[in-house]
PDB file of N, CA and C in Angstrom:
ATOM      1  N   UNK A 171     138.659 100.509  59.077  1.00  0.00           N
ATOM      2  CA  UNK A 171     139.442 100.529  57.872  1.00  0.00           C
ATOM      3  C   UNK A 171     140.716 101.340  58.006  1.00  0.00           C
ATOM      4  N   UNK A 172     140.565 102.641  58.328  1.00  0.00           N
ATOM      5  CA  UNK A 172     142.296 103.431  58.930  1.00  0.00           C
ATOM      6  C   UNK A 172     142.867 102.692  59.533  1.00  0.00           C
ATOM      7  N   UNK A 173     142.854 101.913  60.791  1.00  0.00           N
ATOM      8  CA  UNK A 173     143.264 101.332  61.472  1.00  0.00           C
ATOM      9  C   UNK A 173     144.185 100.471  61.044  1.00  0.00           C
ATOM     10  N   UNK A 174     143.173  99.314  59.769  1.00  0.00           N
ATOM     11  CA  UNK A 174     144.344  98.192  59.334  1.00  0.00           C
ATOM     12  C   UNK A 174     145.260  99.286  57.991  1.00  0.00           C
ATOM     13  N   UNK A 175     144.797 100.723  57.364  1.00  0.00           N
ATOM     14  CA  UNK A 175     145.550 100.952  56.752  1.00  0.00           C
ATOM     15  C   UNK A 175     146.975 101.463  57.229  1.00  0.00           C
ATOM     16  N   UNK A 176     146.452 101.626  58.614  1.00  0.00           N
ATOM     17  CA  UNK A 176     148.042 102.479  59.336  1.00  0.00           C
ATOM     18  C   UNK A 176     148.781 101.669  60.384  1.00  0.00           C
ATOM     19  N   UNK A 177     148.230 100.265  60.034  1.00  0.00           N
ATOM     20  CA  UNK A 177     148.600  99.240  61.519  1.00  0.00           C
ATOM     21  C   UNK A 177     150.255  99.615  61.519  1.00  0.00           C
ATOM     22  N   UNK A 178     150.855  99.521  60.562  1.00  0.00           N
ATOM     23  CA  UNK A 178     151.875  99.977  60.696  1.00  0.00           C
ATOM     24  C   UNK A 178     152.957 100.832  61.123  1.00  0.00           C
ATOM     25  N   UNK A 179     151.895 101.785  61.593  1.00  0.00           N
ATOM     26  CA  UNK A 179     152.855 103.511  62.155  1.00  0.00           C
ATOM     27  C   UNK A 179     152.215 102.840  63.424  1.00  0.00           C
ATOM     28  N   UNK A 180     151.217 102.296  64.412  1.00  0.00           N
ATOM     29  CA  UNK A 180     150.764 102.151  65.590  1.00  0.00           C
ATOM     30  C   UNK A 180     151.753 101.449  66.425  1.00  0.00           C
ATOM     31  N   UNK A 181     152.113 102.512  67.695  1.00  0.00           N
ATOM     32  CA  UNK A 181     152.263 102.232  68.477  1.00  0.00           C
ATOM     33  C   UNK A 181     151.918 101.202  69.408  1.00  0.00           C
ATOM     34  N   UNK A 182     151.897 100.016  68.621  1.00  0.00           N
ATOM     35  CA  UNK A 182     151.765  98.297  69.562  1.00  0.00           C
ATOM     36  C   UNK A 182     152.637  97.420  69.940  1.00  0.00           C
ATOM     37  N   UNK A 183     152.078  96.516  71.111  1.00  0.00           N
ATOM     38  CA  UNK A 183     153.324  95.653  71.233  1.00  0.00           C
ATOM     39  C   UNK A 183     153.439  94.678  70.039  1.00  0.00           C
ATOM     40  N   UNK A 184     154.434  94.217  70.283  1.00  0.00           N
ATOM     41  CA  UNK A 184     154.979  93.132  68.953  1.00  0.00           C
ATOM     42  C   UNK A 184     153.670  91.747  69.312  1.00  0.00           C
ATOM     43  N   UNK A 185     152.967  91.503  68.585  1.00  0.00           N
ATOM     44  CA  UNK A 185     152.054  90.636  68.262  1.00  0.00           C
ATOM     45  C   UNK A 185     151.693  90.208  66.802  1.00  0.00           C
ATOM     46  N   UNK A 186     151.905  88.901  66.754  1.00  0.00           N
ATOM     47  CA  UNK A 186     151.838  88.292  64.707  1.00  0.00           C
ATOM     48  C   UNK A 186     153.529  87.955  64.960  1.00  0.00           C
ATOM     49  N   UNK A 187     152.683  86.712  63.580  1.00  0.00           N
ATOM     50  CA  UNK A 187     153.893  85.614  63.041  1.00  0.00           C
ATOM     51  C   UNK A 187     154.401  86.476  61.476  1.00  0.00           C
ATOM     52  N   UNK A 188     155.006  87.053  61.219  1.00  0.00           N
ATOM     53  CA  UNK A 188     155.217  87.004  59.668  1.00  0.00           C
ATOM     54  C   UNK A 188     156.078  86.225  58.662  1.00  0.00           C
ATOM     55  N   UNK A 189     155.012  85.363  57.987  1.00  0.00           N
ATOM     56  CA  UNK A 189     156.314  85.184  57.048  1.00  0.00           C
ATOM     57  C   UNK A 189     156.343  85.347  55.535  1.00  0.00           C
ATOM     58  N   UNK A 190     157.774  84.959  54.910  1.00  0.00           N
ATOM     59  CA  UNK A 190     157.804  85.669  53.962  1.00  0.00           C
ATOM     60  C   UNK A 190     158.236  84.800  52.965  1.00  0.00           C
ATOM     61  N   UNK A 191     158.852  85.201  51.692  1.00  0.00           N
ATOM     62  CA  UNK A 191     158.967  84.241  50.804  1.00  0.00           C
ATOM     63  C   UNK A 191     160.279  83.711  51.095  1.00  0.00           C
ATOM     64  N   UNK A 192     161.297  84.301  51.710  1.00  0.00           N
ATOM     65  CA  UNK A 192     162.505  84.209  52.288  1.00  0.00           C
ATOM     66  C   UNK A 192     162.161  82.820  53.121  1.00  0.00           C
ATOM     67  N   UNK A 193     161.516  82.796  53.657  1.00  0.00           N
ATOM     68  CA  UNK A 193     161.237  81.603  54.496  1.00  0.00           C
ATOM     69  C   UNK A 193     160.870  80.196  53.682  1.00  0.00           C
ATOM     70  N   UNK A 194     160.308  80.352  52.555  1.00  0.00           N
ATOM     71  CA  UNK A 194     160.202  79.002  51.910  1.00  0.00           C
ATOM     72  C   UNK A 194     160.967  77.845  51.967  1.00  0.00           C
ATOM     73  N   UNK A 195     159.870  77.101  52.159  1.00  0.00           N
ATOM     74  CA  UNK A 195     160.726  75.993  52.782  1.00  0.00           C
ATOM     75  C   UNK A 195     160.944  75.108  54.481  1.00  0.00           C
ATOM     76  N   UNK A 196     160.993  76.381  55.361  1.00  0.00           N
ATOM     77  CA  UNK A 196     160.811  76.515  56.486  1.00  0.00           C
ATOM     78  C   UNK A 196     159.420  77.322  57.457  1.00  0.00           C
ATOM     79  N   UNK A 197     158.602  77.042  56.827  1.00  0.00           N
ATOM     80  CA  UNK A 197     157.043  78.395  57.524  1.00  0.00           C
ATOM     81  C   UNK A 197     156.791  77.315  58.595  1.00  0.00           C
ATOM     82  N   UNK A 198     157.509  75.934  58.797  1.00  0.00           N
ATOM     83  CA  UNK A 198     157.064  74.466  60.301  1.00  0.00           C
ATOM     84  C   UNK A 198     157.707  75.695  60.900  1.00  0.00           C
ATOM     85  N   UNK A 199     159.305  75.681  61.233  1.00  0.00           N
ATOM     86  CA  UNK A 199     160.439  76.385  61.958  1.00  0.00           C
ATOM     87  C   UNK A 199     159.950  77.766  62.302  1.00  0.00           C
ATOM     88  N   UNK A 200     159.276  78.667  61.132  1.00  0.00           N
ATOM     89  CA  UNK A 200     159.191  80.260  61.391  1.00  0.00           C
ATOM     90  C   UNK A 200     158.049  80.141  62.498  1.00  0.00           C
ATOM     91  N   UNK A 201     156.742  79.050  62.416  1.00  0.00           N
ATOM     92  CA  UNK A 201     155.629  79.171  62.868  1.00  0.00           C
ATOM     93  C   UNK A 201     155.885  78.268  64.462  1.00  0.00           C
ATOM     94  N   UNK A 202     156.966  77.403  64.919  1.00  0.00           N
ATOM     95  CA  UNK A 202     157.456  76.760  65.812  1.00  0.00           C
ATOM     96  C   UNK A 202     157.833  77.733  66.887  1.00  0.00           C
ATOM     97  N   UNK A 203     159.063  78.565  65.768  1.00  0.00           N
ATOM     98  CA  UNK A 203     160.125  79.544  66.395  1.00  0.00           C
ATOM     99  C   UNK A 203     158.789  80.427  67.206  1.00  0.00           C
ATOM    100  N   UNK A 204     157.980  81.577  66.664  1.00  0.00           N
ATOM    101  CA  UNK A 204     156.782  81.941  66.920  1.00  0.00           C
ATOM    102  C   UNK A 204     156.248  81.774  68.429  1.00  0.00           C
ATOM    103  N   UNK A 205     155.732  80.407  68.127  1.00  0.00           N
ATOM    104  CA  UNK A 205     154.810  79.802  69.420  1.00  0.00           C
ATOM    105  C   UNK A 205     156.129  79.423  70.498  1.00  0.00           C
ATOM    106  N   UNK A 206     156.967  79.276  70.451  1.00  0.00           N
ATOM    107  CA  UNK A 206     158.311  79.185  71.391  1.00  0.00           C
ATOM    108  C   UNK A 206     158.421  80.580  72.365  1.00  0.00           C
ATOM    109  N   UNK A 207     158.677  81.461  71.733  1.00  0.00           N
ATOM    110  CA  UNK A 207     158.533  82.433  72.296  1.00  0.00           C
ATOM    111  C   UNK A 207     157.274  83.192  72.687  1.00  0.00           C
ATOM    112  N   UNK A 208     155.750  83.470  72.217  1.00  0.00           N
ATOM    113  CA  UNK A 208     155.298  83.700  72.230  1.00  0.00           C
ATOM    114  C   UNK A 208     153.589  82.974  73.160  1.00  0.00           C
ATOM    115  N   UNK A 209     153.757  82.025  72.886  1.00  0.00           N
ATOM    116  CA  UNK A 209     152.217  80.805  73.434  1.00  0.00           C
ATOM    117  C   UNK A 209     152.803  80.257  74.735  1.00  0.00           C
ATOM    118  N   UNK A 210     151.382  80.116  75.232  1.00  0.00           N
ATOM    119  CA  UNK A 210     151.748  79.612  76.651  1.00  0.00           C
ATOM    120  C   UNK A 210     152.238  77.993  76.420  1.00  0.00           C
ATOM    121  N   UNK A 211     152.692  77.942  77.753  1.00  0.00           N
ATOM    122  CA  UNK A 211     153.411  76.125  77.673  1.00  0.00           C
ATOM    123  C   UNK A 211     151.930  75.519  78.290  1.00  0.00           C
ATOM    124  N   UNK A 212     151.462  74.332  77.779  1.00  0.00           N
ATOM    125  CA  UNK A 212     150.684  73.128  78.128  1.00  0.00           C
ATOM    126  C   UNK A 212     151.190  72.562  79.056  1.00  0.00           C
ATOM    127  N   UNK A 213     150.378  71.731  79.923  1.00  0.00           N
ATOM    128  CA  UNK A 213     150.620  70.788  80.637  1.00  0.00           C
ATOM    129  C   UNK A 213     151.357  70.370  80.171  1.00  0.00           C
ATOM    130  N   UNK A 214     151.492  69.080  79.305  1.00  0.00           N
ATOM    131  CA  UNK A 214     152.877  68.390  78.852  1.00  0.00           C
ATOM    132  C   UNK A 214     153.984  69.332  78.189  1.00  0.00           C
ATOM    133  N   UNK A 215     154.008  70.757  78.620  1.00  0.00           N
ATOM    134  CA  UNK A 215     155.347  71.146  78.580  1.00  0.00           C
ATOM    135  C   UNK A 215     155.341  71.653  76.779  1.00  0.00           C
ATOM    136  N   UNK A 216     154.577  71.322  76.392  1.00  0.00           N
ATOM    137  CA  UNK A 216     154.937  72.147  74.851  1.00  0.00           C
ATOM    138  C   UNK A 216     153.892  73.221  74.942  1.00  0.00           C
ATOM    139  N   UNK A 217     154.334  73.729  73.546  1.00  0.00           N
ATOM    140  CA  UNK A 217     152.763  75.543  73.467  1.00  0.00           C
ATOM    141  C   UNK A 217     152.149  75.177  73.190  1.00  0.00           C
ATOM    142  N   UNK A 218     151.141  75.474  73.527  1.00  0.00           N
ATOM    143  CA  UNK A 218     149.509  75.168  73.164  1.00  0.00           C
ATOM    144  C   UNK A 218     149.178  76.073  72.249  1.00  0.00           C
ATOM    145  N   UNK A 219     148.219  75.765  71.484  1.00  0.00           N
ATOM    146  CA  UNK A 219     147.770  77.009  70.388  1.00  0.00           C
ATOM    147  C   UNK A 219     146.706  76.389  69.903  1.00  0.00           C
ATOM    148  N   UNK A 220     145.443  77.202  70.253  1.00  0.00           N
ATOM    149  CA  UNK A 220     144.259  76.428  69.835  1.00  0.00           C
ATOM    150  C   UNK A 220     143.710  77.238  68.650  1.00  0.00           C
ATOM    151  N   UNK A 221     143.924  78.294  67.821  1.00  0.00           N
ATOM    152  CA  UNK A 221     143.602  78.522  66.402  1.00  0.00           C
ATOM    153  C   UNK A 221     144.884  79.325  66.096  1.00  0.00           C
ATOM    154  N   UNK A 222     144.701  79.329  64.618  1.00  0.00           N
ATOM    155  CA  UNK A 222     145.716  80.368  63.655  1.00  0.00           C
ATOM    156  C   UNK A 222     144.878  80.692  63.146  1.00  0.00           C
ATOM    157  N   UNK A 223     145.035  82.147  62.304  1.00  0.00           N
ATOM    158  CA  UNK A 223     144.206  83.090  61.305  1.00  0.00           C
ATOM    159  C   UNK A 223     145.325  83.008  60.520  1.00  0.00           C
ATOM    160  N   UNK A 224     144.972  82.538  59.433  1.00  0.00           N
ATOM    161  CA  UNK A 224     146.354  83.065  58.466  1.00  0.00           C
ATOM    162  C   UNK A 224     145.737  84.277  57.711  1.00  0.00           C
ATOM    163  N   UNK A 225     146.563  85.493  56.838  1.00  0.00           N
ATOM    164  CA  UNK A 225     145.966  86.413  56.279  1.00  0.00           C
ATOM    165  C   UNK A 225     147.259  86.598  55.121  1.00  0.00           C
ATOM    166  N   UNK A 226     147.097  87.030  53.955  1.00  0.00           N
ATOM    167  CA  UNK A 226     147.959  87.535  53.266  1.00  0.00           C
ATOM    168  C   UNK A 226     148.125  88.906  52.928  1.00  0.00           C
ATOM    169  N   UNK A 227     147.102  89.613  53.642  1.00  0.00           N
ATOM    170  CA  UNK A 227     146.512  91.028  53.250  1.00  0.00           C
ATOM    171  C   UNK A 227     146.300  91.460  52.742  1.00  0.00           C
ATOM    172  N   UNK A 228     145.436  90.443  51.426  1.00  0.00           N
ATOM    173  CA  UNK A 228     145.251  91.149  50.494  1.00  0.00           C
ATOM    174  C   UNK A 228     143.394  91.201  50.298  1.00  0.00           C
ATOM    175  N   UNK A 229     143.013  92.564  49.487  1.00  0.00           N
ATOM    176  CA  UNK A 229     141.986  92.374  49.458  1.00  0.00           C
ATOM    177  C   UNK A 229     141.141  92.583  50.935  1.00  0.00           C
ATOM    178  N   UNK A 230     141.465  93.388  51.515  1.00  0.00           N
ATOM    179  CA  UNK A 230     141.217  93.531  52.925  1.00  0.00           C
ATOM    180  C   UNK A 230     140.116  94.641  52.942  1.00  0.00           C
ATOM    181  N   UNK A 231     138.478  94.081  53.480  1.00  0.00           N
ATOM    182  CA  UNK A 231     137.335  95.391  53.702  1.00  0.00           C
ATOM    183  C   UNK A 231     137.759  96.142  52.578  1.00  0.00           C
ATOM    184  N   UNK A 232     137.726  95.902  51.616  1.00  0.00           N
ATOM    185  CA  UNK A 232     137.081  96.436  50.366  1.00  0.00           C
ATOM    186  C   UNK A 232     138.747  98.022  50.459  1.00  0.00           C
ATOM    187  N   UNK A 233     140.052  97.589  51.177  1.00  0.00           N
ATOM    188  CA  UNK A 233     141.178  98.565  51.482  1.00  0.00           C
ATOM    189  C   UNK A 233     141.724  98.390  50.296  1.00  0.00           C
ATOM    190  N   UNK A 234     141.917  96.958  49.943  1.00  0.00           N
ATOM    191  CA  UNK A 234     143.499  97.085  48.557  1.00  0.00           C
ATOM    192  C   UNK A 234     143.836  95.497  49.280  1.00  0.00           C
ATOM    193  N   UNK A 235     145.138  95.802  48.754  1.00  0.00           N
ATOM    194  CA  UNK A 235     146.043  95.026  49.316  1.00  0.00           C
ATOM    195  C   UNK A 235     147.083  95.668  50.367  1.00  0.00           C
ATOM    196  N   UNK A 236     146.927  95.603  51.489  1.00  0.00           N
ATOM    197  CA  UNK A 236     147.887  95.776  52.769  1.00  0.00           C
ATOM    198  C   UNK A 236     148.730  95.358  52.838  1.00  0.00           C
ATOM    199  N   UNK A 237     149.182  93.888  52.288  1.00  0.00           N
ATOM    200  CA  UNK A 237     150.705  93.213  52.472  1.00  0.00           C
ATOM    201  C   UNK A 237     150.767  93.187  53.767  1.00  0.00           C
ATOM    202  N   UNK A 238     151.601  92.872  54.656  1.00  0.00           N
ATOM    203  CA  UNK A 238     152.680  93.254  56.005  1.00  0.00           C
ATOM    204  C   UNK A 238     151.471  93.980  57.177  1.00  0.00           C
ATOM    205  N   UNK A 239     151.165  94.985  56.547  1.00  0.00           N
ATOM    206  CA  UNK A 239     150.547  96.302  57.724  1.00  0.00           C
ATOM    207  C   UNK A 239     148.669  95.403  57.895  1.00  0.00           C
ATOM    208  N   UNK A 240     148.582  94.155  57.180  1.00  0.00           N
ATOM    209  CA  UNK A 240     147.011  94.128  56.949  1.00  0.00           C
ATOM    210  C   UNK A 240     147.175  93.068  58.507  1.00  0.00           C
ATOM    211  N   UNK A 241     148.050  92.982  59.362  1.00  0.00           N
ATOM    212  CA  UNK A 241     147.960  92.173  60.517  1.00  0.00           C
ATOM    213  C   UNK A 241     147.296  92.390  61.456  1.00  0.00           C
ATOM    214  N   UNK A 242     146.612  93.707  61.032  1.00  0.00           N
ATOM    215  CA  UNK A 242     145.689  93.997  61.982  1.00  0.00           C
ATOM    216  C   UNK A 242     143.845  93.010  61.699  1.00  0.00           C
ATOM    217  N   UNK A 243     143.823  92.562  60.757  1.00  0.00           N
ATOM    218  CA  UNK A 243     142.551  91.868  60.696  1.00  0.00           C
ATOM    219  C   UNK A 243     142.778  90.438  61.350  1.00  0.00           C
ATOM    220  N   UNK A 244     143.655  90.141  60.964  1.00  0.00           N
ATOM    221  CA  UNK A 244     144.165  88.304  62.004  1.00  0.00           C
ATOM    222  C   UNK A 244     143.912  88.452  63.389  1.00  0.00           C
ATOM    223  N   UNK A 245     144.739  89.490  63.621  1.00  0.00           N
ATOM    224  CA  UNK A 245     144.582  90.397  65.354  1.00  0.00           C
ATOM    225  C   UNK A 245     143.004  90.155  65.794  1.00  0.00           C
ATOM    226  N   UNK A 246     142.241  90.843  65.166  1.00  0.00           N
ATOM    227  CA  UNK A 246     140.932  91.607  65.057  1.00  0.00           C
ATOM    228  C   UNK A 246     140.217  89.963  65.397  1.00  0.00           C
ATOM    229  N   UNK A 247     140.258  89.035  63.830  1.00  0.00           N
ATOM    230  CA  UNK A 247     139.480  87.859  64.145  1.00  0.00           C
ATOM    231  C   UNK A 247     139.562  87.083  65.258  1.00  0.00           C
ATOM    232  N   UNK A 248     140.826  87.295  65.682  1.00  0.00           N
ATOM    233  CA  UNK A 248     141.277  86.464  66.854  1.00  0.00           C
ATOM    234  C   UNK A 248     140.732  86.667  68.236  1.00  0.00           C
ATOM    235  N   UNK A 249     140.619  88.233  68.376  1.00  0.00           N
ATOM    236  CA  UNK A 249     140.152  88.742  69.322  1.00  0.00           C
ATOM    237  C   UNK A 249     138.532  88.726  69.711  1.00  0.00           C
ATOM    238  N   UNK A 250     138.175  88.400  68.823  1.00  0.00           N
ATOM    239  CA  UNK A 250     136.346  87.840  68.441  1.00  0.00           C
ATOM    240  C   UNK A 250     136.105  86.747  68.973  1.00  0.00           C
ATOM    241  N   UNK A 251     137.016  86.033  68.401  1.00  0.00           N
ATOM    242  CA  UNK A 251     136.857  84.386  68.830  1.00  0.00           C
ATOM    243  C   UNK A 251     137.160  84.364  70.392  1.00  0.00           C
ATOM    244  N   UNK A 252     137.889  84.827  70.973  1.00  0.00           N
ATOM    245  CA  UNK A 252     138.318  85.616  72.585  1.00  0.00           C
ATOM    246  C   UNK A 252     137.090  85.511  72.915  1.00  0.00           C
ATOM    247  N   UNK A 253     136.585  87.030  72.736  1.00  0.00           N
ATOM    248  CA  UNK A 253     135.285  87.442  73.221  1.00  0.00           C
ATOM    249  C   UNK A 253     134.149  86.617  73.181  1.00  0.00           C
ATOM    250  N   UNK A 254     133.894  86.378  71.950  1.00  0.00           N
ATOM    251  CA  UNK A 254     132.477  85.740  71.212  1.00  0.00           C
ATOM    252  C   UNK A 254     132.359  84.398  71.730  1.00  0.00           C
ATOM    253  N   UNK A 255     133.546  83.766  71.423  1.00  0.00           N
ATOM    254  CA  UNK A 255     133.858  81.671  71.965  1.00  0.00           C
ATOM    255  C   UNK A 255     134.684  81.383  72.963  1.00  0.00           C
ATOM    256  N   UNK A 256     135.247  82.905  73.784  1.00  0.00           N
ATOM    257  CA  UNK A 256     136.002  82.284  74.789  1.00  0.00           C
ATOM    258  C   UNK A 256     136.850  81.483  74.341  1.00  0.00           C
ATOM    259  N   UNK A 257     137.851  81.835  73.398  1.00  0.00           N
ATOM    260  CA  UNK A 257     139.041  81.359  72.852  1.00  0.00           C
ATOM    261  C   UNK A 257     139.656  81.884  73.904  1.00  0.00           C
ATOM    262  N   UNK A 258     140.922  81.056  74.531  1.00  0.00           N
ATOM    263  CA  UNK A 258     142.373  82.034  74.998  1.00  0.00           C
ATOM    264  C   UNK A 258     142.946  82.887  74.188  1.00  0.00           C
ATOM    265  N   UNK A 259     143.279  83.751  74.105  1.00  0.00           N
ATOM    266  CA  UNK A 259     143.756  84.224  73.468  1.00  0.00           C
ATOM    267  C   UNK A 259     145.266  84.471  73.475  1.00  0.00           C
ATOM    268  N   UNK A 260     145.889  83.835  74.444  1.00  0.00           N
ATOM    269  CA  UNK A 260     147.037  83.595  74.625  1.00  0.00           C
ATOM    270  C   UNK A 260     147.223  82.322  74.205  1.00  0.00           C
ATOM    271  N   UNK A 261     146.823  81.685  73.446  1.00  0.00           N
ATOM    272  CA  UNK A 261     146.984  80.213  72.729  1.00  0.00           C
ATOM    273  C   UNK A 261     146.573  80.516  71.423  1.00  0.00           C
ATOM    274  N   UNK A 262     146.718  81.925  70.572  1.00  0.00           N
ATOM    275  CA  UNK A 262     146.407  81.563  69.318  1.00  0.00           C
ATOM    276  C   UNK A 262     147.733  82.607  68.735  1.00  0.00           C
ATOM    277  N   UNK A 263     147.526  82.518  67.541  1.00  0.00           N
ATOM    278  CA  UNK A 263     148.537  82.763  66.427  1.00  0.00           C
ATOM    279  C   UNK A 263     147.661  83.499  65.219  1.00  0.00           C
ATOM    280  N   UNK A 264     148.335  84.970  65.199  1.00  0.00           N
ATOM    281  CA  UNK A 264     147.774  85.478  63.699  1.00  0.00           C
ATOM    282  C   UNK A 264     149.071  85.626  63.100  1.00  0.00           C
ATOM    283  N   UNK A 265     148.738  85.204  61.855  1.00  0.00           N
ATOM    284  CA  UNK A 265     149.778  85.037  60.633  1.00  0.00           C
ATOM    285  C   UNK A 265     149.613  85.430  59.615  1.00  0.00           C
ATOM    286  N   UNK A 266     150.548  86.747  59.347  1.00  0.00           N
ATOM    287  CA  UNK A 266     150.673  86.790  57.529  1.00  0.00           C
ATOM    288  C   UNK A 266     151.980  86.417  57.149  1.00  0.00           C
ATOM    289  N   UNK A 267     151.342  85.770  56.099  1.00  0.00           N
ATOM    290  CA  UNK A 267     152.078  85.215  55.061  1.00  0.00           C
ATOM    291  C   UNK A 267     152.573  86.787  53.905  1.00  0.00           C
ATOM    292  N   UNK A 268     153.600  87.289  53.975  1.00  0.00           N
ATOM    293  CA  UNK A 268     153.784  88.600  52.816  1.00  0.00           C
ATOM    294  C   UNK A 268     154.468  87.883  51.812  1.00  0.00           C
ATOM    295  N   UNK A 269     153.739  87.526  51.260  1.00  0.00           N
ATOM    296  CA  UNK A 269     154.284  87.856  49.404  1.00  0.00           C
ATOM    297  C   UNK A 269     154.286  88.499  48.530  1.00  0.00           C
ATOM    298  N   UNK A 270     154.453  89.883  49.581  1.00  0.00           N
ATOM    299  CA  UNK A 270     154.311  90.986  48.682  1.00  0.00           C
ATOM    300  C   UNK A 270     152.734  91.178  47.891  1.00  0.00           C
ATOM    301  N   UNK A 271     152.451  92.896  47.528  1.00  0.00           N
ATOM    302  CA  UNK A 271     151.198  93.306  47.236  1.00  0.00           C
ATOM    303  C   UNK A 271     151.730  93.869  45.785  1.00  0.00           C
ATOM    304  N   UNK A 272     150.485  93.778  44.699  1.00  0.00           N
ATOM    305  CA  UNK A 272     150.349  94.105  43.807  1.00  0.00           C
ATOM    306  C   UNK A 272     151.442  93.644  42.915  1.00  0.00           C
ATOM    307  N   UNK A 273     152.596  94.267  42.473  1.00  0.00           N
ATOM    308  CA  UNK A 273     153.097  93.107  41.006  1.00  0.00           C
ATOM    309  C   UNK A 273     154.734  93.744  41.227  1.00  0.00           C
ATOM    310  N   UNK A 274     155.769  93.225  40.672  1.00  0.00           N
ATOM    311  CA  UNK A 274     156.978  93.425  41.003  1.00  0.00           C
ATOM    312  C   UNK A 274     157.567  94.591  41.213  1.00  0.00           C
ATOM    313  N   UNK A 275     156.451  95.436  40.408  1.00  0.00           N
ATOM    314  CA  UNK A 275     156.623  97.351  39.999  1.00  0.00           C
ATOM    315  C   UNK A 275     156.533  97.831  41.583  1.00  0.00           C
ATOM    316  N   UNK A 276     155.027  97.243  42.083  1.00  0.00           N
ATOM    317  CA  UNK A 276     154.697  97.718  43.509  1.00  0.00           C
ATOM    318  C   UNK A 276     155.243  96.927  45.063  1.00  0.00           C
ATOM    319  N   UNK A 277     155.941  96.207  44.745  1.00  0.00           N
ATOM    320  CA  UNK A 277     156.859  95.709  46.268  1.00  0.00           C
ATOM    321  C   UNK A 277     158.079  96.525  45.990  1.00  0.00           C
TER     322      UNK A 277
END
């Protein structure tokens, strides 16, 4: 639970898609752009990506709402599926979606 409350101050590499409401409209392009840089290339030359976690962070292990910093549970599921199903884990994608936490007072 600290962990996803402070994902934010941690010293990690850049890992996660975020997007935001700014992006409406475009989350094909933000989530394209993403796997372009980030996912390995397939045989036929495009990225492969065999799951996404999407998360909004809200409501996270009984935390609140995390917004932005809750990217550590997408991380987390992803890394299960790794371990547990022998997912690549270089073929997947965790994603929050931030639309902001709690009500116009609290973003």
């Amino acid at each position: 639970g600290e962990a996803c409350q402070k994902f934010g101050k941690l010293p990690l590499q850049r890992r996660g898609c975020y997007i935001s409401l700014k992006d409406l409209g475009n989350v094909k392009s933000v989530l394209e752009e993403y796997a372009a840089s980030e996912l390995q290339q397939g045989p036929n030359g495009k990225r492969s990506c065999d799951c996404i976690v999407f998360s909004d962070g809200g409501r996270i292990l009984g935390l609140g709402d995390l917004g932005a910093w809750g990217m550590g549970i997408p991380i987390g599921k992803l890394d299960l599926y790794a371990v547990c199903a022998g997912v690549n884990p270089h073929r997947t994608m965790p994603v929050i979606i931030d639309v902001g936490c709690s009500d116009a007072a609290g973003n």
